[in-house]
Amino acid sequence: MFHYVLRRLLIAVPSLLGISLLLFTVLAMAPGDPFSELVSNPNIPPEVALSLREKFGLDDPLMVRYWNWLVAMVQGDWGYSFISRINVDTLIMDRIPVTLLVIGSSQLLALCIAIPVGVYAATRPYSLFDQIASTLAFIGFSLPTFFTGILLILFFSIHLDWLPFVYRADIPETGWRFFWEHFKQMIMPVAVLGLFQAGAWTRYVRSAVLDVIRLDYVTTARSKGLSEKVVITKHVLRNAMIPVVTLVALQMPAIFGGAIVTEQIFRVPGIGSLIISSMLANDTPVVMAVTFVFSALVIACNLIADILYGWLDPRISFA
C-alpha cells in the first residue's frame, strides 16, 4: 500500500506541473490589467504603476514569471493579492473553512439520502417506492441550484421569515446561540447542494445495486439461508459501492466549482465568492492559487478512490 501511494504521488508531480503551466499561461494571456485603475487615475503618478508592475514582475517574460511563481509556491509563498493587499494563502485559509463546512455537510446529506433510498429502490424495482424515488431524483437533479436556491429564499426567508438568506461569518452571538445561528444559516445552502447531488447519486446507487444483486454469488448467499438484510449489507452493498466511489471522487472537485453559484446566491464568504470577485478584479495570483488547489484536489480525490477500491474489493491488488 505504501509503495503504491508513493508511486501515485510521484506520478502526480508532473501532472501538477503541466496543469500549473497551462493555468499560468491562460491567465497570463487573459485580457485585463490589475493596475489599470492606477494607470487611469490622474491623481497617481505613472511611476507608481510602473514600479508596482516591476515589483511583481508583470512585464517579465512568461516563462520567467512562471518559474518565479513555481519556486515561490514550493517555498510556501502563494503570492500577494493585488486587490485585498494581503497574502494569498492567508486569504484562502480565511475562506476555506466556511466552504469545507458547507460542502462537507451537503455531501454528507447527499450520501445519507442516496445510499438508503437507492438500495431500497433497487431491492424493489418498479414498485411504487421505486417510481416515486426515481421521479424525485430526476426532479432534484434537473433543477439547477440557482433556481432551487431562489425558491428556498422566497419561501423560507421572505414568505415565512424562518431562515436568514445572507450567510454571515461574523455572528455576534456566543455559546449555544452562536452554533444555532450558524446552523440556521447553513440549512438552505446545504439543502440546495445536498439535494442536487442526492438526485444524481440515488440513480447511480440504484443502478449499481441492480447490477450486483443479479450476480450468481448473491444467489448462492441466499441459498445458504442468509437473511435478505445480511445479503444486501454484506454481499451486495460493498461491491455495488465501487462505481459509486468512482463517481463521488470524480465529482468532488466539480462540486467545489458548482458551489460557486450557491455561494453567490446566499452570500457565503467561501472560496466560490473569492474566485468570482478575484476574476472580476483581474486578481490573477488569487485565481491561480485557487484553480491550482482545485487541480490538486482532483488528483487527491482520484488517489483516495483507488485506495477505497482495495478496501471495498479484496480482489484488487496494489502491487
mmCIF file of C-alpha atoms in Angstrom:
data_model
loop_
_atom_site.group_PDB
_atom_site.id
_atom_site.type_symbol
_atom_site.label_atom_id
_atom_site.label_comp_id
_atom_site.label_asym_id
_atom_site.label_seq_id
_atom_site.Cartn_x
_atom_site.Cartn_y
_atom_site.Cartn_z
ATOM 1 C CA MET A 1 0.000 0.000 0.000
ATOM 2 C CA PHE A 2 2.740 2.460 0.974
ATOM 3 C CA HIS A 3 4.698 1.872 -2.246
ATOM 4 C CA TYR A 4 1.525 2.252 -4.305
ATOM 5 C CA VAL A 5 0.644 5.580 -2.691
ATOM 6 C CA LEU A 6 4.233 6.789 -3.075
ATOM 7 C CA ARG A 7 4.242 5.803 -6.750
ATOM 8 C CA ARG A 8 0.974 7.631 -7.354
ATOM 9 C CA LEU A 9 2.276 10.743 -5.612
ATOM 10 C CA LEU A 10 5.396 10.712 -7.802
ATOM 11 C CA ILE A 11 3.224 10.407 -10.909
ATOM 12 C CA ALA A 12 1.124 13.327 -9.666
ATOM 13 C CA VAL A 13 4.119 15.696 -9.661
ATOM 14 C CA PRO A 14 4.491 16.045 -13.479
ATOM 15 C CA SER A 15 0.697 16.216 -13.769
ATOM 16 C CA LEU A 16 0.549 19.162 -11.361
ATOM 17 C CA LEU A 17 3.442 20.851 -13.163
ATOM 18 C CA GLY A 18 1.680 20.547 -16.517
ATOM 19 C CA ILE A 19 -1.603 21.794 -15.060
ATOM 20 C CA SER A 20 0.080 24.738 -13.349
ATOM 21 C CA LEU A 21 1.901 25.740 -16.542
ATOM 22 C CA LEU A 22 -1.317 25.582 -18.543
ATOM 23 C CA LEU A 23 -3.244 27.605 -15.964
ATOM 24 C CA PHE A 24 -0.486 30.194 -15.677
ATOM 25 C CA THR A 25 -0.293 30.595 -19.456
ATOM 26 C CA VAL A 26 -4.052 31.010 -19.848
ATOM 27 C CA LEU A 27 -4.259 33.575 -17.044
ATOM 28 C CA ALA A 28 -1.242 35.464 -18.400
ATOM 29 C CA MET A 29 -2.850 35.693 -21.865
ATOM 30 C CA ALA A 30 -6.246 36.736 -20.488
ATOM 31 C CA PRO A 31 -7.236 40.365 -21.063
ATOM 32 C CA GLY A 32 -7.193 42.825 -18.207
ATOM 33 C CA ASP A 33 -4.650 44.538 -16.011
ATOM 34 C CA PRO A 34 -4.813 44.551 -12.189
ATOM 35 C CA PHE A 35 -3.243 48.022 -12.168
ATOM 36 C CA SER A 36 -5.461 49.538 -14.846
ATOM 37 C CA GLU A 37 -7.226 51.724 -12.263
ATOM 38 C CA LEU A 38 -3.895 53.146 -11.137
ATOM 39 C CA VAL A 39 -2.927 53.996 -14.694
ATOM 40 C CA SER A 40 -6.233 55.739 -15.411
ATOM 41 C CA ASN A 41 -6.246 57.632 -12.104
ATOM 42 C CA PRO A 42 -4.861 61.160 -12.705
ATOM 43 C CA ASN A 43 -4.005 61.543 -9.009
ATOM 44 C CA ILE A 44 -1.459 58.718 -9.120
ATOM 45 C CA PRO A 45 1.845 59.331 -10.914
ATOM 46 C CA PRO A 46 2.620 56.882 -13.742
ATOM 47 C CA GLU A 47 5.872 55.976 -11.990
ATOM 48 C CA VAL A 48 3.896 54.318 -9.176
ATOM 49 C CA ALA A 49 2.126 51.917 -11.521
ATOM 50 C CA LEU A 50 5.384 51.160 -13.347
ATOM 51 C CA SER A 51 7.194 50.443 -10.085
ATOM 52 C CA LEU A 52 4.423 48.094 -8.955
ATOM 53 C CA ARG A 53 4.494 46.223 -12.266
ATOM 54 C CA GLU A 54 8.254 45.887 -11.936
ATOM 55 C CA LYS A 55 7.973 44.744 -8.326
ATOM 56 C CA PHE A 56 5.534 41.944 -9.157
ATOM 57 C CA GLY A 57 7.297 41.072 -12.437
ATOM 58 C CA LEU A 58 4.273 41.629 -14.653
ATOM 59 C CA ASP A 59 6.457 42.780 -17.564
ATOM 60 C CA ASP A 60 8.851 39.814 -17.379
ATOM 61 C CA PRO A 61 8.726 37.028 -19.996
ATOM 62 C CA LEU A 62 6.072 34.370 -19.414
ATOM 63 C CA MET A 63 8.454 31.529 -18.517
ATOM 64 C CA VAL A 64 10.398 33.762 -16.137
ATOM 65 C CA ARG A 65 7.189 34.706 -14.351
ATOM 66 C CA TYR A 66 6.083 31.073 -14.212
ATOM 67 C CA TRP A 67 9.433 29.944 -12.806
ATOM 68 C CA ASN A 68 9.351 32.639 -10.145
ATOM 69 C CA TRP A 69 5.800 31.643 -9.226
ATOM 70 C CA LEU A 70 6.698 27.931 -9.080
ATOM 71 C CA VAL A 71 9.751 28.485 -6.872
ATOM 72 C CA ALA A 72 7.734 30.691 -4.535
ATOM 73 C CA MET A 73 4.872 28.167 -4.432
ATOM 74 C CA VAL A 74 7.244 25.327 -3.486
ATOM 75 C CA GLN A 75 8.627 27.514 -0.703
ATOM 76 C CA GLY A 76 5.119 28.158 0.625
ATOM 77 C CA ASP A 77 4.685 31.643 -0.818
ATOM 78 C CA TRP A 78 1.398 31.657 -2.762
ATOM 79 C CA GLY A 79 1.701 35.248 -3.860
ATOM 80 C CA TYR A 80 0.168 38.576 -2.931
ATOM 81 C CA SER A 81 -3.374 39.686 -3.667
ATOM 82 C CA PHE A 82 -3.445 42.872 -5.718
ATOM 83 C CA ILE A 83 -6.943 43.764 -4.503
ATOM 84 C CA SER A 84 -7.093 42.614 -0.869
ATOM 85 C CA ARG A 85 -3.485 43.673 -0.181
ATOM 86 C CA ILE A 86 -2.748 40.533 1.838
ATOM 87 C CA ASN A 87 -1.019 37.219 1.151
ATOM 88 C CA VAL A 88 -2.979 34.762 -0.971
ATOM 89 C CA ASP A 89 -2.531 31.854 1.458
ATOM 90 C CA THR A 90 -3.960 33.959 4.286
ATOM 91 C CA LEU A 91 -6.891 34.953 2.084
ATOM 92 C CA ILE A 92 -7.641 31.340 1.124
ATOM 93 C CA MET A 93 -7.264 29.996 4.666
ATOM 94 C CA ASP A 94 -9.760 32.576 5.898
ATOM 95 C CA ARG A 95 -12.337 31.401 3.344
ATOM 96 C CA ILE A 96 -11.797 27.657 3.078
ATOM 97 C CA PRO A 97 -13.254 26.610 6.483
ATOM 98 C CA VAL A 98 -16.664 28.012 5.510
ATOM 99 C CA THR A 99 -16.561 26.284 2.123
ATOM 100 C CA LEU A 100 -15.498 22.957 3.635
ATOM 101 C CA LEU A 101 -18.213 23.180 6.268
ATOM 102 C CA VAL A 102 -20.985 23.921 3.775
ATOM 103 C CA ILE A 103 -19.833 21.481 1.087
ATOM 104 C CA GLY A 104 -18.919 18.740 3.543
ATOM 105 C CA SER A 105 -22.323 18.955 5.194
ATOM 106 C CA SER A 106 -24.089 18.949 1.825
ATOM 107 C CA GLN A 107 -22.222 15.857 0.623
ATOM 108 C CA LEU A 108 -22.922 14.043 3.887
ATOM 109 C CA LEU A 109 -26.605 14.876 3.422
ATOM 110 C CA ALA A 110 -26.488 13.637 -0.181
ATOM 111 C CA LEU A 111 -24.918 10.313 0.803
ATOM 112 C CA CYS A 112 -27.345 9.816 3.695
ATOM 113 C CA ILE A 113 -30.207 10.189 1.209
ATOM 114 C CA ALA A 114 -28.772 8.482 -1.880
ATOM 115 C CA ILE A 115 -27.455 5.246 -0.359
ATOM 116 C CA PRO A 116 -30.528 4.069 1.616
ATOM 117 C CA VAL A 117 -33.036 5.310 -0.983
ATOM 118 C CA GLY A 118 -31.050 3.862 -3.903
ATOM 119 C CA VAL A 119 -30.559 0.486 -2.193
ATOM 120 C CA TYR A 120 -34.194 0.208 -1.108
ATOM 121 C CA ALA A 121 -35.410 1.159 -4.594
ATOM 122 C CA ALA A 122 -33.100 -1.416 -6.202
ATOM 123 C CA THR A 123 -34.341 -4.209 -3.942
ATOM 124 C CA ARG A 124 -37.913 -3.390 -5.003
ATOM 125 C CA PRO A 125 -37.559 -2.453 -8.688
ATOM 126 C CA TYR A 126 -40.559 -0.891 -10.435
ATOM 127 C CA SER A 127 -42.504 -0.712 -7.181
ATOM 128 C CA LEU A 128 -44.369 2.415 -6.110
ATOM 129 C CA PHE A 129 -41.460 3.464 -3.907
ATOM 130 C CA ASP A 130 -39.009 2.972 -6.777
ATOM 131 C CA GLN A 131 -41.122 5.069 -9.136
ATOM 132 C CA ILE A 132 -41.545 7.888 -6.608
ATOM 133 C CA ALA A 133 -37.842 7.848 -5.718
ATOM 134 C CA SER A 134 -36.816 7.887 -9.376
ATOM 135 C CA THR A 135 -39.175 10.755 -10.155
ATOM 136 C CA LEU A 136 -37.932 12.843 -7.227
ATOM 137 C CA ALA A 137 -34.315 12.026 -8.144
ATOM 138 C CA PHE A 138 -34.844 13.242 -11.714
ATOM 139 C CA ILE A 139 -36.519 16.425 -10.443
ATOM 140 C CA GLY A 140 -33.747 17.096 -7.919
ATOM 141 C CA PHE A 141 -31.003 16.569 -10.477
ATOM 142 C CA SER A 142 -32.730 18.539 -13.229
ATOM 143 C CA LEU A 143 -33.402 21.709 -11.261
ATOM 144 C CA PRO A 144 -30.332 23.997 -11.235
ATOM 145 C CA THR A 145 -29.028 25.126 -7.872
ATOM 146 C CA PHE A 146 -29.621 28.814 -8.585
ATOM 147 C CA PHE A 147 -33.324 28.089 -9.197
ATOM 148 C CA THR A 148 -33.860 25.997 -6.055
ATOM 149 C CA GLY A 149 -31.793 28.464 -4.038
ATOM 150 C CA ILE A 150 -34.002 31.369 -5.062
ATOM 151 C CA LEU A 151 -37.128 29.305 -4.343
ATOM 152 C CA LEU A 152 -35.930 28.490 -0.833
ATOM 153 C CA ILE A 153 -35.083 32.148 -0.202
ATOM 154 C CA LEU A 154 -38.524 33.279 -1.369
ATOM 155 C CA PHE A 155 -40.334 30.686 0.744
ATOM 156 C CA PHE A 156 -38.313 30.294 3.954
ATOM 157 C CA SER A 157 -36.717 33.749 4.193
ATOM 158 C CA ILE A 158 -39.145 36.209 2.632
ATOM 159 C CA HIS A 159 -42.539 34.499 2.967
ATOM 160 C CA LEU A 160 -42.097 32.658 6.302
ATOM 161 C CA ASP A 161 -39.135 34.633 7.689
ATOM 162 C CA TRP A 162 -37.700 31.492 9.290
ATOM 163 C CA LEU A 163 -34.153 31.407 7.905
ATOM 164 C CA PRO A 164 -31.595 34.106 7.016
ATOM 165 C CA PHE A 165 -30.742 34.262 3.317
ATOM 166 C CA VAL A 166 -27.371 36.003 3.805
ATOM 167 C CA TYR A 167 -24.588 33.897 5.324
ATOM 168 C CA ARG A 168 -22.657 35.772 7.992
ATOM 169 C CA ALA A 169 -19.273 34.646 9.276
ATOM 170 C CA ASP A 170 -19.168 37.317 11.987
ATOM 171 C CA ILE A 171 -22.152 36.323 14.120
ATOM 172 C CA PRO A 172 -22.017 38.347 17.360
ATOM 173 C CA GLU A 173 -23.713 35.621 19.447
ATOM 174 C CA THR A 174 -21.865 33.349 21.888
ATOM 175 C CA GLY A 175 -22.392 29.881 23.341
ATOM 176 C CA TRP A 176 -25.192 27.686 22.012
ATOM 177 C CA ARG A 177 -26.800 30.706 20.381
ATOM 178 C CA PHE A 178 -23.717 31.048 18.168
ATOM 179 C CA PHE A 179 -23.979 27.435 16.954
ATOM 180 C CA TRP A 180 -27.740 27.728 16.475
ATOM 181 C CA GLU A 181 -27.395 30.841 14.293
ATOM 182 C CA HIS A 182 -24.691 29.148 12.226
ATOM 183 C CA PHE A 183 -26.869 26.078 11.815
ATOM 184 C CA LYS A 184 -29.854 28.159 10.687
ATOM 185 C CA GLN A 185 -27.909 29.993 8.001
ATOM 186 C CA MET A 186 -26.386 26.734 6.739
ATOM 187 C CA ILE A 187 -29.700 24.962 6.209
ATOM 188 C CA MET A 188 -30.595 26.442 2.808
ATOM 189 C CA PRO A 189 -27.185 26.291 1.047
ATOM 190 C CA VAL A 190 -26.553 22.783 2.393
ATOM 191 C CA ALA A 191 -30.029 21.664 1.302
ATOM 192 C CA VAL A 192 -29.602 23.129 -2.188
ATOM 193 C CA LEU A 193 -26.270 21.381 -2.813
ATOM 194 C CA GLY A 194 -27.151 18.188 -0.956
ATOM 195 C CA LEU A 195 -30.482 17.548 -2.666
ATOM 196 C CA PHE A 196 -28.970 18.277 -6.084
ATOM 197 C CA GLN A 197 -26.220 15.689 -5.563
ATOM 198 C CA ALA A 198 -28.586 13.226 -3.889
ATOM 199 C CA GLY A 199 -30.758 13.199 -7.010
ATOM 200 C CA ALA A 200 -27.835 12.116 -9.202
ATOM 201 C CA TRP A 201 -26.252 9.716 -6.736
ATOM 202 C CA THR A 202 -29.545 7.940 -5.976
ATOM 203 C CA ARG A 203 -29.811 6.851 -9.607
ATOM 204 C CA TYR A 204 -26.214 5.600 -9.624
ATOM 205 C CA VAL A 205 -26.649 3.667 -6.365
ATOM 206 C CA ARG A 206 -29.844 2.060 -7.653
ATOM 207 C CA SER A 207 -28.189 1.077 -10.932
ATOM 208 C CA ALA A 208 -25.080 -0.315 -9.214
ATOM 209 C CA VAL A 209 -27.114 -2.377 -6.737
ATOM 210 C CA LEU A 210 -29.301 -3.748 -9.533
ATOM 211 C CA ASP A 211 -26.194 -4.910 -11.425
ATOM 212 C CA VAL A 212 -24.731 -6.685 -8.378
ATOM 213 C CA ILE A 213 -27.927 -8.154 -6.933
ATOM 214 C CA ARG A 214 -28.413 -10.360 -10.018
ATOM 215 C CA LEU A 215 -24.963 -11.995 -9.829
ATOM 216 C CA ASP A 216 -24.506 -15.675 -9.035
ATOM 217 C CA TYR A 217 -22.717 -15.239 -5.710
ATOM 218 C CA VAL A 218 -25.700 -13.278 -4.378
ATOM 219 C CA THR A 219 -27.996 -16.153 -5.348
ATOM 220 C CA THR A 220 -25.591 -18.554 -3.609
ATOM 221 C CA ALA A 221 -25.659 -16.428 -0.464
ATOM 222 C CA ARG A 222 -29.465 -16.548 -0.441
ATOM 223 C CA SER A 223 -29.453 -20.321 -0.979
ATOM 224 C CA LYS A 224 -27.310 -20.719 2.154
ATOM 225 C CA GLY A 225 -30.207 -19.362 4.189
ATOM 226 C CA LEU A 226 -28.795 -15.912 4.910
ATOM 227 C CA SER A 227 -31.328 -13.224 5.661
ATOM 228 C CA GLU A 228 -32.030 -10.616 2.999
ATOM 229 C CA LYS A 229 -30.592 -7.899 5.237
ATOM 230 C CA VAL A 230 -27.269 -9.754 5.560
ATOM 231 C CA VAL A 231 -27.170 -10.467 1.817
ATOM 232 C CA ILE A 232 -27.714 -6.809 0.941
ATOM 233 C CA THR A 233 -25.412 -5.225 3.522
ATOM 234 C CA LYS A 234 -22.561 -7.758 3.435
ATOM 235 C CA HIS A 235 -22.540 -9.134 -0.104
ATOM 236 C CA VAL A 236 -24.310 -6.620 -2.354
ATOM 237 C CA LEU A 237 -23.719 -3.149 -0.977
ATOM 238 C CA ARG A 238 -19.952 -3.413 -0.599
ATOM 239 C CA ASN A 239 -19.334 -4.373 -4.233
ATOM 240 C CA ALA A 240 -22.011 -2.020 -5.504
ATOM 241 C CA MET A 241 -20.228 0.918 -3.875
ATOM 242 C CA ILE A 242 -17.166 0.623 -6.157
ATOM 243 C CA PRO A 243 -18.662 2.575 -9.121
ATOM 244 C CA VAL A 244 -20.331 4.956 -6.661
ATOM 245 C CA VAL A 245 -16.956 5.719 -5.055
ATOM 246 C CA THR A 246 -15.596 6.500 -8.522
ATOM 247 C CA LEU A 247 -18.488 8.863 -9.181
ATOM 248 C CA VAL A 248 -18.188 10.659 -5.838
ATOM 249 C CA ALA A 249 -14.407 11.019 -6.146
ATOM 250 C CA LEU A 250 -14.539 12.406 -9.675
ATOM 251 C CA GLN A 251 -17.415 14.763 -8.909
ATOM 252 C CA MET A 252 -15.966 16.167 -5.692
ATOM 253 C CA PRO A 253 -13.849 18.850 -7.431
ATOM 254 C CA ALA A 254 -16.804 19.705 -9.666
ATOM 255 C CA ILE A 255 -18.904 20.134 -6.526
ATOM 256 C CA PHE A 256 -16.490 22.815 -5.334
ATOM 257 C CA GLY A 257 -16.896 24.535 -8.685
ATOM 258 C CA GLY A 258 -20.663 24.159 -8.657
ATOM 259 C CA ALA A 259 -20.811 25.590 -5.152
ATOM 260 C CA ILE A 260 -19.626 28.902 -6.591
ATOM 261 C CA VAL A 261 -23.175 29.649 -7.769
ATOM 262 C CA THR A 262 -24.700 28.635 -4.440
ATOM 263 C CA GLU A 263 -22.199 30.724 -2.505
ATOM 264 C CA GLN A 264 -23.061 33.728 -4.655
ATOM 265 C CA ILE A 265 -26.800 33.267 -4.074
ATOM 266 C CA PHE A 266 -26.539 33.004 -0.288
ATOM 267 C CA ARG A 267 -23.540 35.342 0.002
ATOM 268 C CA VAL A 268 -21.452 32.617 1.609
ATOM 269 C CA PRO A 269 -17.947 34.027 2.278
ATOM 270 C CA GLY A 270 -16.175 30.993 0.864
ATOM 271 C CA ILE A 271 -13.806 30.037 -1.931
ATOM 272 C CA GLY A 272 -16.513 30.413 -4.578
ATOM 273 C CA SER A 273 -17.222 34.063 -3.876
ATOM 274 C CA LEU A 274 -13.467 34.662 -3.560
ATOM 275 C CA ILE A 275 -12.651 33.349 -7.024
ATOM 276 C CA ILE A 276 -15.566 35.232 -8.623
ATOM 277 C CA SER A 277 -14.517 38.563 -7.099
ATOM 278 C CA SER A 278 -10.870 37.864 -7.982
ATOM 279 C CA MET A 279 -11.692 37.098 -11.617
ATOM 280 C CA LEU A 280 -13.764 40.268 -11.948
ATOM 281 C CA ALA A 281 -10.911 42.326 -10.463
ATOM 282 C CA ASN A 282 -8.151 40.571 -12.515
ATOM 283 C CA ASP A 283 -6.517 39.437 -9.273
ATOM 284 C CA THR A 284 -4.507 36.718 -11.040
ATOM 285 C CA PRO A 285 -2.455 35.479 -8.031
ATOM 286 C CA VAL A 286 -5.656 34.541 -6.190
ATOM 287 C CA VAL A 287 -7.266 32.960 -9.282
ATOM 288 C CA MET A 288 -4.094 30.977 -9.991
ATOM 289 C CA ALA A 289 -3.820 29.707 -6.420
ATOM 290 C CA VAL A 290 -7.488 28.671 -6.155
ATOM 291 C CA THR A 291 -7.571 26.897 -9.530
ATOM 292 C CA PHE A 292 -4.315 25.123 -8.688
ATOM 293 C CA VAL A 293 -5.830 23.938 -5.405
ATOM 294 C CA PHE A 294 -8.836 22.614 -7.328
ATOM 295 C CA SER A 295 -6.489 20.745 -9.691
ATOM 296 C CA ALA A 296 -4.627 19.184 -6.777
ATOM 297 C CA LEU A 297 -7.997 18.221 -5.319
ATOM 298 C CA VAL A 298 -8.839 16.271 -8.490
ATOM 299 C CA ILE A 299 -5.648 14.207 -8.182
ATOM 300 C CA ALA A 300 -6.128 13.694 -4.438
ATOM 301 C CA CYS A 301 -9.720 12.512 -4.864
ATOM 302 C CA ASN A 302 -8.654 10.005 -7.532
ATOM 303 C CA LEU A 303 -5.980 8.641 -5.205
ATOM 304 C CA ILE A 304 -8.479 8.305 -2.350
ATOM 305 C CA ALA A 305 -10.896 6.493 -4.683
ATOM 306 C CA ASP A 306 -8.204 3.994 -5.729
ATOM 307 C CA ILE A 307 -7.358 3.288 -2.086
ATOM 308 C CA LEU A 308 -11.022 2.741 -1.251
ATOM 309 C CA TYR A 309 -11.280 0.211 -4.098
ATOM 310 C CA GLY A 310 -8.911 -2.118 -2.265
ATOM 311 C CA TRP A 311 -10.917 -1.821 0.931
ATOM 312 C CA LEU A 312 -14.231 -2.482 -0.820
ATOM 313 C CA ASP A 313 -12.991 -5.310 -3.055
ATOM 314 C CA PRO A 314 -10.172 -7.535 -1.654
ATOM 315 C CA ARG A 315 -9.551 -8.872 -5.181
ATOM 316 C CA ILE A 316 -7.975 -5.540 -6.137
ATOM 317 C CA SER A 317 -4.214 -5.596 -5.604
ATOM 318 C CA PHE A 318 -1.957 -2.565 -5.083
ATOM 319 C CA ALA A 319 1.190 -4.341 -6.213
#
